[in-house]
């Protein structure tokens, strides 16, 4: 007679001999546990963004190949939240609370003692979060602490990308008052661009403005012929601009940059410096984060002393134009200055155009502020507030 297949509950997780290998992890110090929890946080943001992309693709095209992945992740998220609700329902009136919980139930119980149902529903969509329940409890504790510190960021991240986490709560709203409260309607923040809002130090959401006018996100540089007296777009690639920096072709090609970093950054308010950019993922040295985008003006334009950047050719002294993102631009215009920067502006020829890109000088870790050097000329009549150890004004 074959022995029955043992369920997870049959194992004693405190016993090395009977703990399944997949759940057994070597002992970690607090520092190691914290570093591993940071990797899980990066996975959570990445997974949430990915499921939102799949969700949008499936809505636009019900026959999209993304439907398989989307359905799998959604079902796993539903399963986790349903089990957590039933776990809490069964605990009501129990005199032995916590004693009969298995390994993963204890982890969810610890999570809900510190955080709310809305945060759990958001995190449930992440396979990285779900798999983290297999790790040492020291890692789980560090993860809970990081999620608690960044709970507002996670909430805003999910809402600006239209994650349907409320659906997980609505199906269970009748079971628990706390779940019913968490499932209440929220203000719609999914307005097409996740960088339209930032979290102010006061806790309120704000729209970034310049001179009292909202700063509108755009996807490419704006060329207005009226401002150029009939001249052509100066960013259009010519033979003088050299080969493409991606495929190295001397001929005009169709290469473009994939600004995936834009999905894993957020606007945040920093003391002394105002609105800046915070990384929500880990970026390696040498990565192109994005193109510096704005309105294009002829050389000599002086109407934007705060954000403007001179667009030069990489292969000649030619100065193409001035890029001004004070009203129209992307997230790169909010990168603060630092005397010890993590990124740099590069002159690039890519595809059919020339551009100024923001590229990493070193590895950037999740939750680190992304910074850049504005250059000496910017600080002639200003005082630097970056407070870096090598800052001359600190």
Coordinates of C-alpha atoms in Angstrom, one line a residue:
X1 CA 0.0 0.0 0.0
X2 CA 1.4 3.3 -1.0
X3 CA 1.7 5.9 1.7
X4 CA -0.6 8.9 1.2
X5 CA 0.9 12.1 -0.1
X6 CA 1.6 14.3 2.9
X7 CA 0.1 17.8 3.0
X8 CA 2.1 20.9 4.0
X9 CA 0.4 20.8 7.4
X10 CA 1.9 17.4 8.2
X11 CA 5.4 18.9 8.4
X12 CA 6.8 20.4 11.6
X13 CA 8.5 23.6 10.2
X14 CA 10.8 23.8 13.3
X15 CA 12.3 20.4 12.5
X16 CA 15.1 20.2 10.0
X17 CA 14.5 16.6 9.3
X18 CA 10.8 17.0 8.2
X19 CA 10.9 20.5 6.7
X20 CA 10.4 20.3 2.9
X21 CA 13.6 21.4 1.1
X22 CA 11.7 24.2 -0.7
X23 CA 10.8 25.8 2.6
X24 CA 14.1 25.3 4.3
X25 CA 16.4 28.4 4.3
X26 CA 19.8 28.9 5.9
X27 CA 20.0 31.1 8.9
X28 CA 20.3 34.8 8.1
X29 CA 21.5 37.7 10.1
X30 CA 19.3 40.7 10.5
X31 CA 21.3 42.5 7.8
X32 CA 21.0 39.6 5.4
X33 CA 17.3 39.3 6.1
X34 CA 16.8 43.1 5.5
X35 CA 18.7 42.9 2.2
X36 CA 16.7 40.0 1.1
X37 CA 13.4 41.8 2.1
X38 CA 14.5 44.7 -0.1
X39 CA 14.8 42.4 -3.1
X40 CA 11.3 41.1 -2.4
X41 CA 10.1 44.7 -2.3
X42 CA 11.6 45.3 -5.7
X43 CA 9.8 42.2 -6.9
X44 CA 6.5 43.4 -5.5
X45 CA 6.6 46.7 -7.4
X46 CA 7.8 44.9 -10.6
X47 CA 5.0 42.3 -10.4
X48 CA 2.3 44.8 -9.7
X49 CA 3.4 46.9 -12.7
X50 CA 3.5 43.8 -14.9
X51 CA 0.0 42.6 -13.9
X52 CA -1.3 46.1 -14.6
X53 CA 0.2 46.0 -18.1
X54 CA -1.3 42.5 -18.7
X55 CA -4.6 43.7 -17.3
X56 CA -4.7 46.7 -19.7
X57 CA -3.6 44.5 -22.7
X58 CA -6.4 42.0 -22.0
X59 CA -9.0 44.7 -21.7
X60 CA -8.0 46.2 -25.1
X61 CA -7.7 42.8 -26.7
X62 CA -9.5 39.8 -25.1
X63 CA -7.5 37.4 -27.3
X64 CA -4.2 38.8 -26.1
X65 CA -1.6 36.2 -25.2
X66 CA -1.2 38.0 -21.9
X67 CA -4.6 36.6 -20.8
X68 CA -3.0 33.3 -19.6
X69 CA -0.6 35.1 -17.3
X70 CA -3.2 37.6 -16.1
X71 CA -5.7 34.9 -15.2
X72 CA -3.1 32.9 -13.4
X73 CA -1.9 35.8 -11.2
X74 CA -5.4 37.0 -10.6
X75 CA -6.5 33.5 -9.4
X76 CA -3.5 33.2 -7.1
X77 CA -4.3 36.7 -5.6
X78 CA -8.0 35.7 -5.1
X79 CA -6.9 32.5 -3.4
X80 CA -4.6 34.3 -1.0
X81 CA -7.1 36.9 0.0
X82 CA -10.0 34.4 0.3
X83 CA -7.9 32.2 2.5
X84 CA -6.9 35.1 4.7
X85 CA -10.5 36.2 5.1
X86 CA -11.6 32.7 6.1
X87 CA -8.7 32.4 8.5
X88 CA -9.9 35.6 10.3
X89 CA -13.5 34.4 10.2
X90 CA -12.6 31.1 11.9
X91 CA -10.6 33.0 14.5
X92 CA -13.7 34.9 15.7
X93 CA -14.7 33.4 19.0
X94 CA -11.8 31.0 19.2
X95 CA -10.0 30.8 22.5
X96 CA -6.9 29.4 21.0
X97 CA -6.1 32.1 18.5
X98 CA -2.9 31.5 16.6
X99 CA -2.2 28.0 18.1
X100 CA -3.8 26.1 15.2
X101 CA -2.4 28.2 12.4
X102 CA 0.0 26.6 10.0
X103 CA 3.2 28.2 8.7
X104 CA 1.8 30.4 6.0
X105 CA -1.3 31.3 8.0
X106 CA 0.9 32.6 10.8
X107 CA 2.7 34.8 8.3
X108 CA -0.6 36.3 7.0
X109 CA -1.7 36.8 10.7
X110 CA 1.5 38.7 11.4
X111 CA 0.9 40.8 8.3
X112 CA -2.6 41.8 9.2
X113 CA -1.6 42.7 12.8
X114 CA 0.5 45.5 11.3
X115 CA -1.1 46.4 8.0
X116 CA -4.6 46.6 6.5
X117 CA -6.7 44.5 4.1
X118 CA -6.2 46.9 1.2
X119 CA -2.4 46.6 1.3
X120 CA -2.8 42.8 1.5
X121 CA -5.0 42.8 -1.6
X122 CA -2.5 44.9 -3.5
X123 CA 0.5 42.7 -2.5
X124 CA -1.5 39.5 -3.3
X125 CA -1.0 40.2 -7.0
X126 CA 2.7 39.8 -6.6
X127 CA 4.2 36.3 -7.0
X128 CA 7.3 37.6 -5.1
X129 CA 5.1 38.5 -2.1
X130 CA 3.3 35.1 -2.2
X131 CA 6.6 33.2 -2.4
X132 CA 8.0 35.3 0.5
X133 CA 5.8 33.3 2.8
X134 CA 8.2 30.4 2.3
X135 CA 11.1 32.4 3.7
X136 CA 12.5 32.6 7.3
X137 CA 10.3 34.6 9.7
X138 CA 13.1 37.1 10.1
X139 CA 12.8 37.9 6.4
X140 CA 9.0 38.1 6.7
X141 CA 9.3 40.5 9.7
X142 CA 11.7 42.8 7.7
X143 CA 9.4 42.7 4.7
X144 CA 6.3 43.7 6.8
X145 CA 8.3 46.6 8.2
X146 CA 9.3 47.8 4.7
X147 CA 5.7 47.4 3.4
X148 CA 4.4 49.4 6.4
X149 CA 7.0 52.2 5.8
X150 CA 6.1 52.2 2.0
X151 CA 2.3 51.5 2.3
X152 CA 1.3 54.9 0.9
X153 CA 3.7 54.4 -2.0
X154 CA 2.3 50.9 -2.7
X155 CA -1.3 52.2 -2.6
X156 CA -0.5 55.1 -4.9
X157 CA 1.5 52.8 -7.2
X158 CA -1.4 50.4 -7.6
X159 CA -4.1 53.1 -8.0
X160 CA -2.3 55.1 -10.6
X161 CA -1.9 51.9 -12.7
X162 CA -5.6 50.9 -12.2
X163 CA -4.9 47.6 -10.3
X164 CA -8.2 46.0 -9.6
X165 CA -7.4 45.0 -6.0
X166 CA -10.8 46.1 -4.8
X167 CA -12.3 43.1 -6.6
X168 CA -10.5 40.8 -4.2
X169 CA -12.1 42.6 -1.2
X170 CA -15.6 43.1 -2.6
X171 CA -16.1 39.3 -3.0
X172 CA -15.4 39.0 0.8
X173 CA -17.0 42.2 2.1
X174 CA -19.9 40.4 3.7
X175 CA -17.6 38.3 5.9
X176 CA -15.7 41.0 7.9
X177 CA -16.4 44.7 8.7
X178 CA -12.7 45.5 8.1
X179 CA -12.8 44.0 4.6
X180 CA -16.1 45.8 3.9
X181 CA -14.5 49.1 4.9
X182 CA -11.3 48.4 2.8
X183 CA -13.5 47.7 -0.3
X184 CA -15.1 51.1 -0.3
X185 CA -14.7 53.1 -3.6
X186 CA -11.6 55.3 -4.0
X187 CA -10.8 58.3 -6.1
X188 CA -9.7 57.3 -9.5
X189 CA -6.0 58.1 -10.0
X190 CA -5.5 56.1 -13.2
X191 CA -5.5 59.0 -15.5
X192 CA -3.0 57.8 -18.1
X193 CA 0.3 58.6 -16.5
X194 CA 1.6 57.5 -13.0
X195 CA 3.7 60.6 -12.6
X196 CA 0.9 63.1 -12.5
X197 CA 0.8 63.0 -8.7
X198 CA 3.3 63.0 -5.9
X199 CA 3.0 62.4 -2.2
X200 CA 3.6 65.6 -0.3
X201 CA 5.3 65.6 3.1
X202 CA 1.9 66.6 4.6
X203 CA 0.5 63.2 3.4
X204 CA -1.7 64.7 0.7
X205 CA -1.5 64.0 -3.0
X206 CA -0.5 66.9 -5.1
X207 CA 0.0 67.7 -8.8
X208 CA 3.4 69.2 -9.6
X209 CA 3.2 72.8 -10.8
X210 CA 5.5 75.5 -12.2
X211 CA 4.5 79.2 -12.0
X212 CA 1.0 78.1 -10.9
X213 CA 0.5 75.9 -14.0
X214 CA 0.3 72.1 -13.8
X215 CA 3.2 70.2 -15.3
X216 CA 1.7 67.9 -17.9
X217 CA 3.4 64.5 -18.8
X218 CA 4.1 63.9 -22.5
X219 CA 5.7 60.9 -24.3
X220 CA 8.0 62.7 -26.7
X221 CA 9.6 66.1 -27.3
X222 CA 7.3 68.8 -28.6
X223 CA 8.3 70.6 -31.8
X224 CA 6.2 73.7 -32.7
X225 CA 7.0 75.0 -36.1
X226 CA 5.7 78.5 -35.2
X227 CA 8.6 78.9 -32.7
X228 CA 11.1 78.0 -35.4
X229 CA 10.3 80.3 -38.3
X230 CA 9.8 77.4 -40.7
X231 CA 12.9 75.5 -39.7
X232 CA 12.7 71.7 -39.4
X233 CA 12.8 69.8 -36.2
X234 CA 16.4 70.0 -35.0
X235 CA 16.3 66.6 -33.4
X236 CA 15.8 64.8 -36.7
X237 CA 18.9 62.7 -37.3
X238 CA 21.3 63.6 -40.1
X239 CA 24.6 62.0 -41.3
X240 CA 26.5 64.5 -39.2
X241 CA 25.0 63.0 -36.0
X242 CA 27.0 59.7 -36.3
X243 CA 26.0 56.1 -36.0
X244 CA 23.1 54.8 -33.9
X245 CA 24.1 54.2 -30.3
X246 CA 22.1 51.0 -30.2
X247 CA 22.7 49.1 -33.4
X248 CA 25.8 51.1 -34.5
X249 CA 24.3 51.6 -38.0
X250 CA 25.6 54.6 -40.0
X251 CA 22.3 54.6 -41.9
X252 CA 19.0 55.9 -40.5
X253 CA 17.4 53.0 -38.6
X254 CA 14.2 52.3 -36.6
X255 CA 15.8 51.8 -33.2
X256 CA 14.1 53.3 -30.1
X257 CA 14.8 53.2 -26.4
X258 CA 12.5 51.2 -24.1
X259 CA 11.9 53.5 -21.1
X260 CA 11.0 50.6 -18.7
X261 CA 12.5 52.6 -15.8
X262 CA 9.6 55.1 -16.1
X263 CA 7.3 52.4 -14.7
X264 CA 9.5 51.8 -11.6
X265 CA 10.0 55.3 -10.3
X266 CA 7.8 57.7 -8.4
X267 CA 7.7 61.4 -7.6
X268 CA 8.4 62.1 -3.9
X269 CA 8.9 65.2 -1.9
X270 CA 12.4 65.6 -0.3
X271 CA 13.3 67.9 2.5
X272 CA 15.3 71.0 1.4
X273 CA 15.0 70.0 -2.3
X274 CA 11.3 69.7 -3.1
X275 CA 9.9 67.2 -5.6
X276 CA 12.4 64.5 -6.7
X277 CA 12.4 61.0 -8.1
X278 CA 12.6 57.8 -6.0
X279 CA 13.6 54.4 -7.4
X280 CA 11.1 51.6 -7.0
X281 CA 13.4 49.0 -8.5
X282 CA 17.1 48.2 -8.8
X283 CA 18.9 49.7 -11.7
X284 CA 22.4 48.6 -12.9
X285 CA 25.2 50.9 -13.9
X286 CA 25.2 52.0 -17.5
X287 CA 21.4 51.7 -18.0
X288 CA 19.5 54.2 -20.1
X289 CA 16.6 55.2 -17.8
X290 CA 14.8 57.5 -20.2
X291 CA 15.0 60.4 -22.6
X292 CA 15.0 63.9 -21.3
X293 CA 11.8 65.3 -22.8
X294 CA 10.3 68.8 -23.2
X295 CA 9.4 71.6 -25.6
X296 CA 12.0 72.4 -28.2
X297 CA 13.2 76.0 -28.5
X298 CA 15.9 77.7 -30.6
X299 CA 19.3 78.3 -29.1
X300 CA 19.4 81.3 -26.8
X301 CA 16.0 80.6 -25.3
X302 CA 16.0 81.9 -21.7
X303 CA 12.4 81.4 -20.6
X304 CA 13.1 78.4 -18.4
X305 CA 15.9 78.9 -15.9
X306 CA 14.9 76.0 -13.8
X307 CA 14.5 72.9 -16.0
X308 CA 16.0 73.7 -19.5
X309 CA 18.8 71.6 -20.9
X310 CA 21.0 72.4 -24.0
X311 CA 20.7 69.6 -26.6
X312 CA 24.1 69.2 -28.3
X313 CA 25.4 66.8 -31.0
X314 CA 27.6 64.0 -29.8
X315 CA 29.9 64.1 -32.8
X316 CA 30.3 67.9 -33.4
X317 CA 30.2 71.2 -31.6
X318 CA 26.7 71.7 -33.1
X319 CA 24.1 72.9 -30.6
X320 CA 20.7 71.6 -31.8
X321 CA 18.3 73.4 -29.5
X322 CA 17.1 74.0 -25.9
X323 CA 14.8 71.5 -24.3
X324 CA 12.3 73.1 -21.9
X325 CA 10.1 70.8 -19.8
X326 CA 8.8 73.4 -17.4
X327 CA 5.2 72.7 -18.6
X328 CA 5.4 69.7 -20.9
X329 CA 7.9 66.9 -20.1
X330 CA 8.3 63.5 -18.5
X331 CA 9.5 62.3 -15.1
X332 CA 13.2 63.1 -15.8
X333 CA 12.6 66.8 -15.3
X334 CA 12.0 66.2 -11.6
X335 CA 15.4 64.6 -10.9
X336 CA 17.2 66.6 -8.3
X337 CA 20.8 67.8 -8.3
X338 CA 23.5 66.1 -6.3
X339 CA 27.2 66.8 -6.0
X340 CA 27.4 63.0 -5.8
X341 CA 25.0 62.0 -8.6
X342 CA 23.7 58.6 -9.5
X343 CA 22.9 59.5 -13.2
X344 CA 24.3 61.7 -16.0
X345 CA 23.0 63.3 -19.2
X346 CA 24.3 61.7 -22.4
X347 CA 24.2 62.9 -26.0
X348 CA 22.7 60.1 -28.1
X349 CA 21.8 59.3 -31.6
X350 CA 19.1 56.6 -31.7
X351 CA 17.0 55.6 -34.6
X352 CA 15.7 58.6 -36.5
X353 CA 16.5 61.1 -33.9
X354 CA 19.1 62.7 -31.6
X355 CA 18.3 63.0 -28.0
X356 CA 19.6 63.7 -24.5
X357 CA 19.2 60.7 -22.2
X358 CA 19.5 60.0 -18.5
X359 CA 21.8 57.1 -17.7
X360 CA 23.1 55.5 -14.5
X361 CA 26.6 56.2 -13.3
X362 CA 26.4 53.4 -10.7
X363 CA 24.0 50.8 -9.4
X364 CA 20.9 52.4 -7.9
X365 CA 19.0 50.5 -5.2
X366 CA 15.3 50.5 -4.6
X367 CA 14.0 53.5 -2.5
X368 CA 17.1 55.5 -3.3
X369 CA 16.7 59.0 -4.7
X370 CA 17.8 59.3 -8.3
X371 CA 20.0 62.4 -8.7
X372 CA 22.0 64.1 -11.4
X373 CA 24.6 66.9 -11.7
X374 CA 23.1 70.1 -13.0
X375 CA 26.5 71.5 -13.9
X376 CA 28.5 74.5 -12.6
X377 CA 26.6 77.1 -14.7
X378 CA 23.3 76.3 -12.9
X379 CA 24.8 77.2 -9.5
X380 CA 26.3 80.6 -10.3
X381 CA 23.7 82.5 -8.4
X382 CA 22.2 79.7 -6.4
X383 CA 23.0 77.8 -3.3
X384 CA 23.1 74.0 -3.5
X385 CA 20.8 72.1 -1.1
X386 CA 21.8 68.5 -2.0
X387 CA 23.6 68.0 1.3
X388 CA 26.0 65.4 -0.1
X389 CA 29.2 64.9 1.9
X390 CA 31.2 66.5 -1.0
X391 CA 28.8 69.4 -1.5
X392 CA 30.7 72.8 -1.1
X393 CA 27.6 74.4 0.3
X394 CA 26.9 71.8 3.0

